Coordinates of C-alpha atoms and ligand atoms in Angstrom, one line a residue:
M405 CA 80.5 138.0 51.4
K406 CA 83.6 135.4 51.8
L407 CA 83.9 132.2 50.3
T408 CA 86.1 129.6 52.4
I409 CA 87.5 126.8 50.0
I410 CA 87.3 123.5 52.5
G411 CA 87.4 120.9 50.0
C412 CA 87.5 120.9 46.5
S413 CA 88.9 117.2 45.7
G414 CA 86.2 116.2 42.6
S415 CA 85.1 112.7 43.1
M416 CA 86.7 111.8 46.2
S417 CA 89.3 113.6 49.2
G418 CA 93.1 113.5 47.9
P419 CA 95.9 114.0 49.5
E420 CA 96.1 117.5 49.7
S421 CA 91.6 118.3 50.4
P422 CA 88.8 117.7 51.6
A423 CA 86.0 116.2 48.6
S424 CA 83.0 119.3 47.9
G425 CA 82.8 121.9 50.7
Y426 CA 82.5 125.4 50.9
L427 CA 81.6 128.0 53.5
V428 CA 80.0 131.4 52.5
E429 CA 80.0 133.7 54.7
A430 CA 78.2 137.0 54.5
T431 CA 80.4 139.7 57.3
G432 CA 77.9 141.2 59.3
N433 CA 74.0 140.8 58.5
D434 CA 72.2 138.6 60.6
A435 CA 69.9 141.4 61.4
G436 CA 68.9 141.3 65.1
T437 CA 72.0 140.0 65.9
G438 CA 74.8 142.0 64.8
R439 CA 77.0 138.5 63.7
D440 CA 78.1 137.0 60.5
V441 CA 75.9 133.9 58.3
A442 CA 77.3 131.1 57.6
L443 CA 76.2 128.7 54.6
T444 CA 77.5 125.7 53.0
L445 CA 77.8 124.6 50.0
D446 CA 78.0 120.4 49.9
F447 CA 79.9 119.0 52.7
G448 CA 81.8 115.9 51.4
P449 CA 84.3 113.3 52.8
G450 CA 86.0 115.4 55.9
V451 CA 85.0 118.2 55.3
M452 CA 83.1 118.2 58.8
G453 CA 87.4 118.2 60.3
K454 CA 88.0 121.1 58.5
L455 CA 84.4 123.1 58.8
L456 CA 85.4 122.6 62.4
A457 CA 88.9 124.3 62.1
Y458 CA 86.5 127.8 60.7
R459 CA 83.5 128.0 62.4
D460 CA 81.4 126.0 65.6
P461 CA 78.9 124.4 63.6
A462 CA 76.1 125.9 66.2
L463 CA 76.4 129.3 64.2
L464 CA 75.4 127.5 60.6
D465 CA 72.8 128.8 59.4
A466 CA 72.4 126.9 56.7
M467 CA 73.2 123.4 54.3
L468 CA 72.9 123.5 50.6
F469 CA 73.5 120.5 48.8
S470 CA 74.0 120.7 45.1
H471 CA 73.2 116.9 44.6
L472 CA 73.8 113.9 46.8
H473 CA 76.5 112.0 45.7
A474 CA 78.7 110.6 48.4
D475 CA 81.7 113.3 47.2
H476 CA 79.2 116.1 47.8
C477 CA 77.3 114.6 51.4
A478 CA 78.7 111.9 53.3
D479 CA 80.2 113.9 56.6
L480 CA 77.0 114.9 57.2
V481 CA 76.5 112.0 59.4
G482 CA 79.9 113.5 61.5
M483 CA 77.5 117.2 61.2
Q484 CA 74.5 114.8 62.6
V485 CA 75.6 113.2 65.3
Y486 CA 77.8 116.6 66.6
R487 CA 74.7 117.9 66.4
R488 CA 73.2 115.8 68.8
W489 CA 75.4 114.6 71.2
Y490 CA 77.4 117.9 71.5
P491 CA 78.0 117.7 75.4
G492 CA 79.0 120.9 75.6
G493 CA 75.7 122.6 75.2
E494 CA 72.5 122.6 72.9
V495 CA 73.9 122.9 69.0
P496 CA 70.7 124.0 66.9
R497 CA 68.9 123.1 64.6
V498 CA 69.5 124.1 60.8
P499 CA 67.8 124.3 57.6
L500 CA 69.3 121.7 54.9
Y501 CA 68.5 122.5 51.8
S502 CA 68.7 120.2 49.3
P503 CA 67.0 117.9 46.0
Q504 CA 66.3 114.7 46.3
D505 CA 65.2 113.6 50.0
G506 CA 67.7 114.6 52.5
R507 CA 66.5 112.7 55.4
R508 CA 66.2 109.4 53.5
R509 CA 69.9 110.0 52.5
L510 CA 71.1 110.8 55.9
I511 CA 69.8 107.4 57.3
Q512 CA 71.0 105.5 53.8
L513 CA 75.0 107.1 55.1
A514 CA 74.6 106.4 58.4
D515 CA 72.9 103.4 58.5
D516 CA 71.1 104.6 61.3
D517 CA 66.6 103.7 62.4
P518 CA 64.4 103.9 59.3
T519 CA 62.0 106.3 61.2
D520 CA 64.4 108.9 62.3
T521 CA 63.5 111.9 61.7
Y522 CA 67.0 114.0 62.7
E523 CA 64.2 116.6 64.1
D524 CA 66.7 118.0 66.3
E525 CA 69.2 118.5 63.5
F526 CA 68.2 119.4 61.1
D527 CA 65.0 121.4 59.5
F528 CA 64.7 119.3 55.4
H529 CA 63.6 121.3 52.5
H530 CA 63.8 119.6 48.8
V531 CA 64.4 122.1 46.6
N532 CA 63.5 121.9 42.8
P533 CA 65.3 124.0 40.0
G534 CA 62.8 127.5 40.7
D535 CA 63.2 127.6 43.6
S536 CA 64.1 130.5 45.8
F537 CA 65.0 131.0 49.6
E538 CA 66.2 134.0 52.0
V539 CA 69.5 132.8 54.2
G540 CA 69.7 136.3 56.6
P541 CA 70.9 138.3 54.1
L542 CA 72.0 135.9 51.2
H543 CA 69.1 135.4 48.3
V544 CA 69.7 131.8 47.2
E545 CA 68.3 130.3 43.7
A546 CA 68.4 127.2 42.7
F547 CA 68.7 126.2 38.6
A548 CA 68.9 122.7 36.9
A549 CA 72.1 121.6 36.2
N550 CA 72.6 117.8 33.8
H551 CA 74.5 114.9 36.1
T552 CA 73.9 112.0 36.9
V553 CA 71.3 112.1 39.6
E554 CA 68.7 115.3 40.6
A555 CA 71.2 117.9 40.7
L556 CA 71.2 121.9 41.9
C557 CA 73.3 125.1 40.5
Y558 CA 73.1 128.0 42.9
R559 CA 73.6 131.6 42.4
I560 CA 74.0 133.1 45.8
T561 CA 73.3 136.5 45.5
G562 CA 74.5 138.9 48.9
P563 CA 75.8 141.7 50.7
S564 CA 79.3 142.2 48.8
D565 CA 83.4 142.1 50.3
A566 CA 85.3 143.8 48.1
R567 CA 82.6 146.4 47.4
P568 CA 80.8 147.5 50.6
G569 CA 77.7 148.5 50.1
E570 CA 77.0 146.9 47.0
Q571 CA 75.6 143.3 46.1
A572 CA 77.2 140.2 45.1
T573 CA 76.5 137.2 43.2
L574 CA 78.6 133.7 43.4
T575 CA 77.4 130.9 41.6
F576 CA 77.7 127.3 42.1
T577 CA 77.9 124.5 40.1
G578 CA 77.8 121.2 42.0
D579 CA 78.5 118.3 39.3
T580 CA 77.1 119.5 36.2
D581 CA 77.8 118.9 32.4
Y582 CA 77.5 122.4 30.0
A583 CA 73.7 123.1 29.4
P584 CA 71.8 126.2 29.2
S585 CA 70.0 126.6 32.7
V586 CA 73.4 126.5 34.1
V587 CA 74.6 130.3 31.7
E588 CA 71.8 131.3 33.5
A589 CA 72.3 130.4 36.8
A590 CA 75.5 132.1 36.1
R591 CA 74.5 135.0 34.1
G592 CA 77.2 137.9 35.4
A593 CA 78.0 136.2 38.6
D594 CA 81.3 138.3 40.1
T595 CA 82.3 134.3 41.1
L596 CA 81.5 131.5 39.5
L597 CA 83.2 128.1 41.0
S598 CA 82.1 125.9 38.3
E599 CA 83.2 122.1 38.8
A600 CA 85.7 121.4 35.5
A601 CA 86.7 117.7 36.5
F602 CA 86.9 116.5 32.9
E603 CA 90.2 116.9 30.6
E604 CA 89.6 117.3 27.2
G605 CA 90.0 114.6 25.3
R606 CA 90.0 111.8 27.7
D607 CA 87.2 112.5 29.2
T608 CA 84.6 112.2 26.7
V609 CA 80.7 111.4 27.9
R610 CA 78.7 114.0 28.6
G611 CA 75.9 114.5 30.5
V612 CA 77.9 113.9 33.8
H613 CA 81.1 117.3 34.1
M614 CA 82.0 119.9 32.4
T615 CA 86.1 120.4 31.2
G616 CA 88.2 123.3 31.5
K617 CA 87.2 124.3 27.8
R618 CA 83.2 123.9 29.4
A619 CA 83.9 125.3 31.8
G620 CA 85.5 128.1 30.1
E621 CA 82.8 128.5 27.7
L622 CA 80.2 128.4 30.1
A623 CA 82.2 132.0 32.1
R624 CA 82.2 133.5 28.7
S625 CA 78.7 132.7 27.7
A626 CA 77.3 134.0 31.2
G627 CA 79.4 137.0 31.4
V628 CA 81.2 136.0 34.9
R629 CA 83.8 138.5 36.3
D630 CA 86.3 135.1 37.9
L631 CA 86.2 131.9 37.6
L632 CA 87.5 129.7 39.8
L633 CA 87.3 125.6 39.0
T634 CA 87.0 123.0 41.6
H635 CA 86.0 119.3 41.7
L636 CA 90.1 118.8 40.1
Q637 CA 90.6 114.6 40.4
P638 CA 93.9 113.7 42.6
W639 CA 94.8 112.8 38.5
T640 CA 94.1 115.5 37.3
D641 CA 97.2 117.9 36.8
P642 CA 95.4 121.3 37.6
D643 CA 97.8 123.7 35.0
E644 CA 95.8 121.1 32.3
V645 CA 92.6 122.1 33.3
V646 CA 92.9 125.6 34.0
T647 CA 94.9 126.3 30.0
E648 CA 91.5 125.2 28.7
A649 CA 89.7 127.6 30.4
R650 CA 91.6 130.3 29.6
G651 CA 91.7 129.7 26.3
A652 CA 87.7 130.0 25.7
F653 CA 87.6 132.5 28.8
S654 CA 89.2 136.0 29.2
G655 CA 88.7 136.8 32.0
R656 CA 90.6 136.1 35.8
V657 CA 91.3 132.0 35.6
T658 CA 92.1 130.7 39.6
A659 CA 92.4 126.1 40.3
V660 CA 91.1 127.0 43.8
R661 CA 92.7 125.4 46.6
A662 CA 92.0 123.6 50.1
G663 CA 91.9 126.7 53.0
Q664 CA 92.3 129.3 50.8
T665 CA 89.7 132.5 50.5
Y666 CA 88.2 134.7 48.0
R667 CA 86.3 138.0 48.8
I668 CA 83.0 138.6 46.7
Ligands
ZN1492 ZN1 81.1 115.3 42.6
ZN1493 ZN1 78.1 114.2 41.0

């Protein structure tokens, strides 16, 4: 698997990055076609434009959403327009996985006709904790997050790029505070892409986000190999959050930046 950070700015787009959006590609494993399989994780403000730099939207196999807060899904409007109106040929329907009602949320964002089904653009799936599904060679499992709305963590297992011939696991927390279900989602993962939107001492409200320290504790409890921190707001110093996480977790800790890729 290859992970590309399309956008990682927390809660809003930032001066150097779109809001939340990640591309996961599995190399050469789409049985029958021989091409790469690709899915997106979240699709916040600014992500559509940047995705165009990485991949033809017609060659996207699934869109996954951790939850439907605007900073994680607002550019779905751009993807819908692209798929319906692209003049260069047919753009096939793409499966869309989310908690809550993805179609209703898109109508809300786009202010479209409330009866629009978007059936030529998206195949909507309502995902609950405990559900699992396949995207080509990628096996995806959903776990409950601890956030202000219905939200999911995704555990994705597929062919490893770092260790050819083996399987690797990427866990994406979405937005969540520390919770036992999040530890289960991350158990033994090669890479944990964890939000760390809060700072110890500054952000004391619970049930919304993790601090760097709690993300580090999550990585330690789950026994992951690498910890990637994301969803830092423009007002947060990445060094602060990384230092907090390193205090709790002895593995590799990195605050991601837009444009980076990781071979998992
Ligand atoms: Zn968010
Ligand atoms: Zn949120």
